[in-house]
Amino acid sequence: MRQKIVAGNWKCNTNVQEGVELAKAVDSIVAEKGADDVTVVLGVPFTHLTSVVDAVNIDRINVSSQNCAAEAKGAYTGEVSVNMVKSTGATHVILGHSERREYYGETSEILNKKLALALEAGLTPIYCCGEALEIREAGTHNEFVVKQLEETIFQLSADDFKKIVIAYEPIWAIGTGVTASSDQAQDMHANLRSAIAAKFGEEIAEETSILYGGSCNPKNASELFANKDVDGGLIGGASLKAEDFIEIINAY
Ligand code: PGA
């Protein structure tokens, strides 16, 4: 079933104690105000996973890592495997964020290894895609983003693809305060959904959740989420304040 999802991406922010406080605040406001039929996910640093899982009611709040190792285990100093993430009680893993592609050299090949491991471990990948400003200005953004999918999640079996959540995040909108307009978001989401339909069929395309990310905030969330192909958001900056995050959750 196509789910409405609002996922926070805390990036490299908060220490463990601050993160636990933030997670508890989100959890208690969700408990109080409700989140209707929205799946709420908190994408937290690795160090916070266990404490955040323990601090929230996991029937209300899903916890996600923001990355995972490309190998299952072994001599990879400093890496965190899918098994480790899963054993904390986390349910999701954000993969392919543009910051990881750009600053840490994550290629489609690396992402395919991570996707396979995450799926095998039973984690739900939140797969990020999106174009840089030059590509948007050149007018080739639709083809570019579909190609990102073709090189990665379109290589999966239909059964595995069904477990993926997609987050479209135009790089020019991330952390810049410049959000994609409602029309730009809808156009890209419709483009992705039709590429999914061509690859896996209408039914699977209809069931795939496609989130928007990039300067989404309490002011613009309802307009973005009102689009028929926008199924929620991946929220960076605004997920660091419980009140803002809950307003976005309640923007539906
Ligand atoms: P932003 O980040 O909401 O701060 O723009 C979104 C993201 O990078 O996931």
mmCIF file of C-alpha atoms and ligand atoms in Angstrom:
data_model
loop_
_atom_site.group_PDB
_atom_site.id
_atom_site.type_symbol
_atom_site.label_atom_id
_atom_site.label_comp_id
_atom_site.label_asym_id
_atom_site.label_seq_id
_atom_site.Cartn_x
_atom_site.Cartn_y
_atom_site.Cartn_z
ATOM 1 C CA MET A 1 0.000 0.000 0.000
ATOM 2 C CA ARG A 2 1.191 3.480 -0.866
ATOM 3 C CA GLN A 3 2.026 5.082 2.461
ATOM 4 C CA LYS A 4 2.198 8.709 3.488
ATOM 5 C CA ILE A 5 5.562 9.122 5.120
ATOM 6 C CA VAL A 6 7.256 12.023 6.857
ATOM 7 C CA ALA A 7 10.884 11.209 7.613
ATOM 8 C CA GLY A 8 13.352 13.396 9.465
ATOM 9 C CA ASN A 9 16.979 13.431 8.392
ATOM 10 C CA TRP A 10 18.969 14.815 11.314
ATOM 11 C CA LYS A 11 22.245 14.540 9.352
ATOM 12 C CA CYS A 12 25.317 15.158 11.559
ATOM 13 C CA ASN A 13 23.449 17.108 14.238
ATOM 14 C CA THR A 14 22.728 16.613 17.960
ATOM 15 C CA ASN A 15 24.654 14.566 20.497
ATOM 16 C CA VAL A 16 23.022 11.445 21.937
ATOM 17 C CA GLN A 17 21.367 13.271 24.849
ATOM 18 C CA GLU A 18 19.993 16.024 22.624
ATOM 19 C CA GLY A 19 18.830 13.468 20.094
ATOM 20 C CA VAL A 20 16.975 11.477 22.749
ATOM 21 C CA GLU A 21 15.257 14.664 23.965
ATOM 22 C CA LEU A 22 14.258 15.577 20.406
ATOM 23 C CA ALA A 23 12.952 12.071 19.696
ATOM 24 C CA LYS A 24 10.953 12.053 22.949
ATOM 25 C CA ALA A 25 9.487 15.450 22.121
ATOM 26 C CA VAL A 26 8.428 14.250 18.651
ATOM 27 C CA ASP A 27 7.014 11.046 20.122
ATOM 28 C CA SER A 28 4.975 12.818 22.770
ATOM 29 C CA ILE A 29 3.552 15.391 20.374
ATOM 30 C CA VAL A 30 2.648 12.606 17.931
ATOM 31 C CA ALA A 31 0.972 10.763 20.818
ATOM 32 C CA GLU A 32 -0.957 13.882 21.754
ATOM 33 C CA LYS A 33 -1.848 15.356 18.365
ATOM 34 C CA GLY A 34 -1.843 12.136 16.366
ATOM 35 C CA ALA A 35 -0.250 11.634 12.985
ATOM 36 C CA ASP A 36 -3.401 10.399 11.236
ATOM 37 C CA ASP A 37 -2.315 7.836 8.712
ATOM 38 C CA VAL A 38 1.220 9.183 8.347
ATOM 39 C CA THR A 39 4.221 6.924 8.952
ATOM 40 C CA VAL A 40 6.739 8.923 10.971
ATOM 41 C CA VAL A 41 10.446 8.090 10.642
ATOM 42 C CA LEU A 42 13.427 9.635 12.437
ATOM 43 C CA GLY A 43 16.722 9.370 10.522
ATOM 44 C CA VAL A 44 19.328 9.657 13.252
ATOM 45 C CA PRO A 45 23.116 9.246 13.520
ATOM 46 C CA PHE A 46 24.372 5.684 14.117
ATOM 47 C CA THR A 47 25.425 6.525 17.680
ATOM 48 C CA HIS A 48 21.845 7.511 18.544
ATOM 49 C CA LEU A 49 19.971 4.517 17.137
ATOM 50 C CA THR A 50 19.708 2.332 20.230
ATOM 51 C CA SER A 51 18.915 5.201 22.599
ATOM 52 C CA VAL A 52 16.321 6.706 20.267
ATOM 53 C CA VAL A 53 14.637 3.320 19.711
ATOM 54 C CA ASP A 54 14.484 2.902 23.494
ATOM 55 C CA ALA A 55 13.181 6.438 24.052
ATOM 56 C CA VAL A 56 10.181 6.335 21.710
ATOM 57 C CA ASN A 57 7.118 4.180 21.276
ATOM 58 C CA ILE A 58 8.125 2.203 18.220
ATOM 59 C CA ASP A 59 4.500 1.636 17.291
ATOM 60 C CA ARG A 60 4.328 5.383 16.631
ATOM 61 C CA ILE A 61 7.831 6.264 15.544
ATOM 62 C CA ASN A 62 10.112 4.394 13.123
ATOM 63 C CA VAL A 63 13.832 4.858 13.477
ATOM 64 C CA SER A 64 16.263 4.957 10.563
ATOM 65 C CA SER A 65 19.994 5.177 10.037
ATOM 66 C CA GLN A 66 21.314 7.590 7.413
ATOM 67 C CA ASN A 67 23.706 5.141 5.781
ATOM 68 C CA CYS A 68 25.115 1.635 6.136
ATOM 69 C CA ALA A 69 28.270 -0.213 5.147
ATOM 70 C CA ALA A 70 28.574 -1.692 1.660
ATOM 71 C CA GLU A 71 29.874 -4.952 3.158
ATOM 72 C CA ALA A 72 28.031 -7.340 5.455
ATOM 73 C CA LYS A 73 30.816 -7.567 8.045
ATOM 74 C CA GLY A 74 34.539 -8.002 8.488
ATOM 75 C CA ALA A 75 37.691 -5.924 8.468
ATOM 76 C CA TYR A 76 36.191 -2.542 7.548
ATOM 77 C CA THR A 77 37.305 -0.277 10.357
ATOM 78 C CA GLY A 78 34.767 2.370 11.242
ATOM 79 C CA GLU A 79 31.917 0.948 9.179
ATOM 80 C CA VAL A 80 28.433 0.121 10.489
ATOM 81 C CA SER A 81 26.728 -2.896 8.931
ATOM 82 C CA VAL A 82 23.044 -3.402 8.151
ATOM 83 C CA ASN A 83 22.981 -6.130 10.745
ATOM 84 C CA MET A 84 24.211 -3.714 13.399
ATOM 85 C CA VAL A 85 21.594 -1.157 12.355
ATOM 86 C CA LYS A 86 18.845 -3.764 12.358
ATOM 87 C CA SER A 87 19.863 -5.080 15.780
ATOM 88 C CA THR A 88 19.168 -1.658 17.341
ATOM 89 C CA GLY A 89 15.498 -1.959 16.438
ATOM 90 C CA ALA A 90 15.779 0.511 13.548
ATOM 91 C CA THR A 91 13.516 -0.263 10.595
ATOM 92 C CA HIS A 92 14.747 2.029 7.813
ATOM 93 C CA VAL A 93 17.988 3.157 6.195
ATOM 94 C CA ILE A 94 18.452 6.311 4.111
ATOM 95 C CA LEU A 95 20.599 5.475 1.069
ATOM 96 C CA GLY A 96 22.061 7.574 -1.715
ATOM 97 C CA HIS A 97 21.592 10.988 -0.154
ATOM 98 C CA SER A 98 23.232 13.591 -2.414
ATOM 99 C CA GLU A 99 25.588 14.587 0.409
ATOM 100 C CA ARG A 100 26.889 11.031 0.514
ATOM 101 C CA ARG A 101 27.143 10.845 -3.259
ATOM 102 C CA GLU A 102 28.974 14.165 -3.403
ATOM 103 C CA TYR A 103 31.203 14.167 -0.309
ATOM 104 C CA TYR A 104 31.818 10.429 0.129
ATOM 105 C CA GLY A 105 31.937 9.272 -3.471
ATOM 106 C CA GLU A 106 28.903 6.990 -3.336
ATOM 107 C CA THR A 107 28.362 5.604 -6.800
ATOM 108 C CA SER A 108 25.469 3.561 -8.141
ATOM 109 C CA GLU A 109 27.684 0.487 -7.811
ATOM 110 C CA ILE A 110 28.237 1.103 -4.090
ATOM 111 C CA LEU A 111 24.549 1.902 -3.610
ATOM 112 C CA ASN A 112 23.541 -1.376 -5.230
ATOM 113 C CA LYS A 113 25.609 -3.273 -2.676
ATOM 114 C CA LYS A 114 24.050 -1.299 0.172
ATOM 115 C CA LEU A 115 20.523 -1.739 -1.202
ATOM 116 C CA ALA A 116 20.960 -5.509 -1.480
ATOM 117 C CA LEU A 117 22.314 -5.783 2.057
ATOM 118 C CA ALA A 118 19.607 -3.547 3.510
ATOM 119 C CA LEU A 119 16.840 -5.538 1.840
ATOM 120 C CA GLU A 120 18.353 -8.810 2.940
ATOM 121 C CA ALA A 121 18.489 -7.538 6.524
ATOM 122 C CA GLY A 122 14.833 -6.514 6.356
ATOM 123 C CA LEU A 123 15.458 -2.770 6.525
ATOM 124 C CA THR A 124 13.373 -0.430 4.362
ATOM 125 C CA PRO A 125 15.632 1.671 2.155
ATOM 126 C CA ILE A 126 14.681 5.318 1.682
ATOM 127 C CA TYR A 127 16.450 5.776 -1.637
ATOM 128 C CA CYS A 128 17.371 9.386 -2.458
ATOM 129 C CA CYS A 129 17.725 10.842 -5.935
ATOM 130 C CA GLY A 130 17.824 14.329 -7.366
ATOM 131 C CA GLU A 131 19.606 16.651 -9.747
ATOM 132 C CA ALA A 132 22.070 19.512 -9.316
ATOM 133 C CA LEU A 133 21.191 23.061 -10.336
ATOM 134 C CA GLU A 134 23.135 22.893 -13.643
ATOM 135 C CA ILE A 135 21.103 19.871 -14.704
ATOM 136 C CA ARG A 136 17.837 21.581 -13.804
ATOM 137 C CA GLU A 137 18.939 24.667 -15.730
ATOM 138 C CA ALA A 138 19.924 22.553 -18.732
ATOM 139 C CA GLY A 139 16.419 21.064 -18.672
ATOM 140 C CA THR A 140 17.647 17.451 -18.478
ATOM 141 C CA HIS A 141 16.503 16.786 -14.900
ATOM 142 C CA ASN A 142 13.783 14.271 -15.790
ATOM 143 C CA GLU A 143 16.152 11.989 -17.710
ATOM 144 C CA PHE A 144 18.931 12.456 -15.145
ATOM 145 C CA VAL A 145 16.854 11.328 -12.174
ATOM 146 C CA VAL A 146 15.291 8.407 -14.063
ATOM 147 C CA LYS A 147 18.833 7.315 -14.944
ATOM 148 C CA GLN A 148 19.766 7.330 -11.241
ATOM 149 C CA LEU A 149 16.871 4.922 -10.683
ATOM 150 C CA GLU A 150 17.771 2.790 -13.719
ATOM 151 C CA GLU A 151 21.299 2.314 -12.410
ATOM 152 C CA THR A 152 20.141 1.267 -8.935
ATOM 153 C CA ILE A 153 16.652 0.408 -7.753
ATOM 154 C CA PHE A 154 15.410 -0.570 -11.237
ATOM 155 C CA GLN A 155 17.943 -3.401 -11.096
ATOM 156 C CA LEU A 156 15.998 -4.987 -8.233
ATOM 157 C CA SER A 157 13.371 -7.684 -8.608
ATOM 158 C CA ALA A 158 9.781 -6.407 -8.524
ATOM 159 C CA ASP A 159 9.342 -7.972 -5.081
ATOM 160 C CA ASP A 160 12.331 -6.096 -3.707
ATOM 161 C CA PHE A 161 11.446 -2.873 -5.497
ATOM 162 C CA LYS A 162 8.089 -2.887 -3.698
ATOM 163 C CA LYS A 163 9.941 -2.509 -0.394
ATOM 164 C CA ILE A 164 11.673 0.728 -1.443
ATOM 165 C CA VAL A 165 10.647 4.256 -0.521
ATOM 166 C CA ILE A 166 11.933 6.933 -2.913
ATOM 167 C CA ALA A 167 12.878 10.456 -1.865
ATOM 168 C CA TYR A 168 13.251 13.004 -4.645
ATOM 169 C CA GLU A 169 15.562 15.729 -3.387
ATOM 170 C CA PRO A 170 16.724 18.350 -5.887
ATOM 171 C CA ILE A 171 20.219 19.287 -4.710
ATOM 172 C CA TRP A 172 19.578 22.980 -5.331
ATOM 173 C CA ALA A 173 16.767 22.857 -2.772
ATOM 174 C CA ILE A 174 18.619 21.040 0.025
ATOM 175 C CA GLY A 175 19.405 23.312 2.943
ATOM 176 C CA THR A 176 19.142 26.389 0.709
ATOM 177 C CA GLY A 177 15.712 27.676 1.678
ATOM 178 C CA VAL A 178 14.784 27.423 -2.026
ATOM 179 C CA THR A 179 12.059 24.794 -2.234
ATOM 180 C CA ALA A 180 10.960 23.230 -5.485
ATOM 181 C CA SER A 181 7.619 24.737 -6.422
ATOM 182 C CA SER A 182 4.605 22.551 -5.992
ATOM 183 C CA ASP A 183 4.471 22.111 -9.789
ATOM 184 C CA GLN A 184 8.164 21.240 -10.080
ATOM 185 C CA ALA A 185 7.767 18.596 -7.363
ATOM 186 C CA GLN A 186 4.594 17.148 -8.890
ATOM 187 C CA ASP A 187 6.126 17.059 -12.393
ATOM 188 C CA MET A 188 9.184 15.145 -11.248
ATOM 189 C CA HIS A 189 7.175 12.760 -9.057
ATOM 190 C CA ALA A 190 4.815 12.020 -11.960
ATOM 191 C CA ASN A 191 7.851 11.488 -14.197
ATOM 192 C CA LEU A 192 9.313 8.994 -11.711
ATOM 193 C CA ARG A 193 6.005 7.221 -11.232
ATOM 194 C CA SER A 194 5.592 6.766 -14.968
ATOM 195 C CA ALA A 195 9.153 5.424 -15.267
ATOM 196 C CA ILE A 196 8.305 2.951 -12.476
ATOM 197 C CA ALA A 197 5.105 1.970 -14.299
ATOM 198 C CA ALA A 198 7.053 1.361 -17.514
ATOM 199 C CA LYS A 199 9.556 -0.802 -15.648
ATOM 200 C CA PHE A 200 7.434 -2.661 -13.080
ATOM 201 C CA GLY A 201 3.813 -2.000 -14.122
ATOM 202 C CA GLU A 202 1.030 0.383 -13.076
ATOM 203 C CA GLU A 203 0.110 -1.437 -9.911
ATOM 204 C CA ILE A 204 3.576 -1.276 -8.395
ATOM 205 C CA ALA A 205 3.965 2.349 -9.536
ATOM 206 C CA GLU A 206 0.730 3.278 -7.774
ATOM 207 C CA GLU A 207 1.901 1.633 -4.569
ATOM 208 C CA THR A 208 5.330 3.271 -4.435
ATOM 209 C CA SER A 209 5.748 6.107 -1.936
ATOM 210 C CA ILE A 210 7.704 9.023 -3.415
ATOM 211 C CA LEU A 211 8.725 11.662 -0.866
ATOM 212 C CA TYR A 212 9.874 15.189 -1.596
ATOM 213 C CA GLY A 213 12.915 16.652 0.175
ATOM 214 C CA GLY A 214 14.646 20.019 0.039
ATOM 215 C CA SER A 215 13.809 22.978 2.279
ATOM 216 C CA CYS A 216 10.425 21.505 3.137
ATOM 217 C CA ASN A 217 9.042 23.368 6.153
ATOM 218 C CA PRO A 218 5.777 23.978 8.047
ATOM 219 C CA LYS A 219 4.877 26.795 5.642
ATOM 220 C CA ASN A 220 5.229 24.947 2.342
ATOM 221 C CA ALA A 221 4.519 21.325 3.374
ATOM 222 C CA SER A 222 0.753 21.327 2.831
ATOM 223 C CA GLU A 223 1.045 22.729 -0.680
ATOM 224 C CA LEU A 224 3.721 20.180 -1.591
ATOM 225 C CA PHE A 225 1.877 17.254 -0.005
ATOM 226 C CA ALA A 226 -1.382 18.206 -1.732
ATOM 227 C CA ASN A 227 0.065 16.975 -5.044
ATOM 228 C CA LYS A 228 -1.244 13.614 -6.104
ATOM 229 C CA ASP A 229 2.194 12.088 -6.642
ATOM 230 C CA VAL A 230 3.859 13.521 -3.525
ATOM 231 C CA ASP A 231 3.519 11.023 -0.693
ATOM 232 C CA GLY A 232 5.294 12.910 2.062
ATOM 233 C CA GLY A 233 8.670 14.394 2.780
ATOM 234 C CA LEU A 234 12.257 13.816 3.788
ATOM 235 C CA ILE A 235 12.949 16.706 6.110
ATOM 236 C CA GLY A 236 16.398 17.986 7.070
ATOM 237 C CA GLY A 237 16.651 21.294 8.937
ATOM 238 C CA ALA A 238 13.004 21.443 9.971
ATOM 239 C CA SER A 239 13.191 17.979 11.568
ATOM 240 C CA LEU A 240 15.541 19.313 14.238
ATOM 241 C CA LYS A 241 12.714 21.201 15.936
ATOM 242 C CA ALA A 242 9.963 18.941 17.243
ATOM 243 C CA GLU A 243 7.264 21.615 16.793
ATOM 244 C CA ASP A 244 8.194 22.269 13.154
ATOM 245 C CA PHE A 245 8.469 18.582 12.382
ATOM 246 C CA ILE A 246 5.055 17.822 13.838
ATOM 247 C CA GLU A 247 3.520 20.678 11.850
ATOM 248 C CA ILE A 248 4.912 19.077 8.713
ATOM 249 C CA ILE A 249 3.517 15.684 9.792
ATOM 250 C CA ASN A 250 0.140 17.305 10.294
ATOM 251 C CA ALA A 251 0.333 19.165 6.978
ATOM 252 C CA TYR A 252 -1.681 16.431 5.268
HETATM 253 P P1 PGA B 1 16.629 20.220 4.132
HETATM 254 O O1 PGA B 1 17.331 18.801 3.859
HETATM 255 O O2 PGA B 1 15.201 19.939 4.537
HETATM 256 O O3 PGA B 1 17.418 20.838 5.259
HETATM 257 O O4 PGA B 1 16.715 21.006 2.879
HETATM 258 C C1 PGA B 1 16.637 17.754 3.259
HETATM 259 C C2 PGA B 1 17.549 16.559 3.124
HETATM 260 O O5 PGA B 1 18.730 16.748 2.762
HETATM 261 O O6 PGA B 1 17.150 15.407 3.357
#
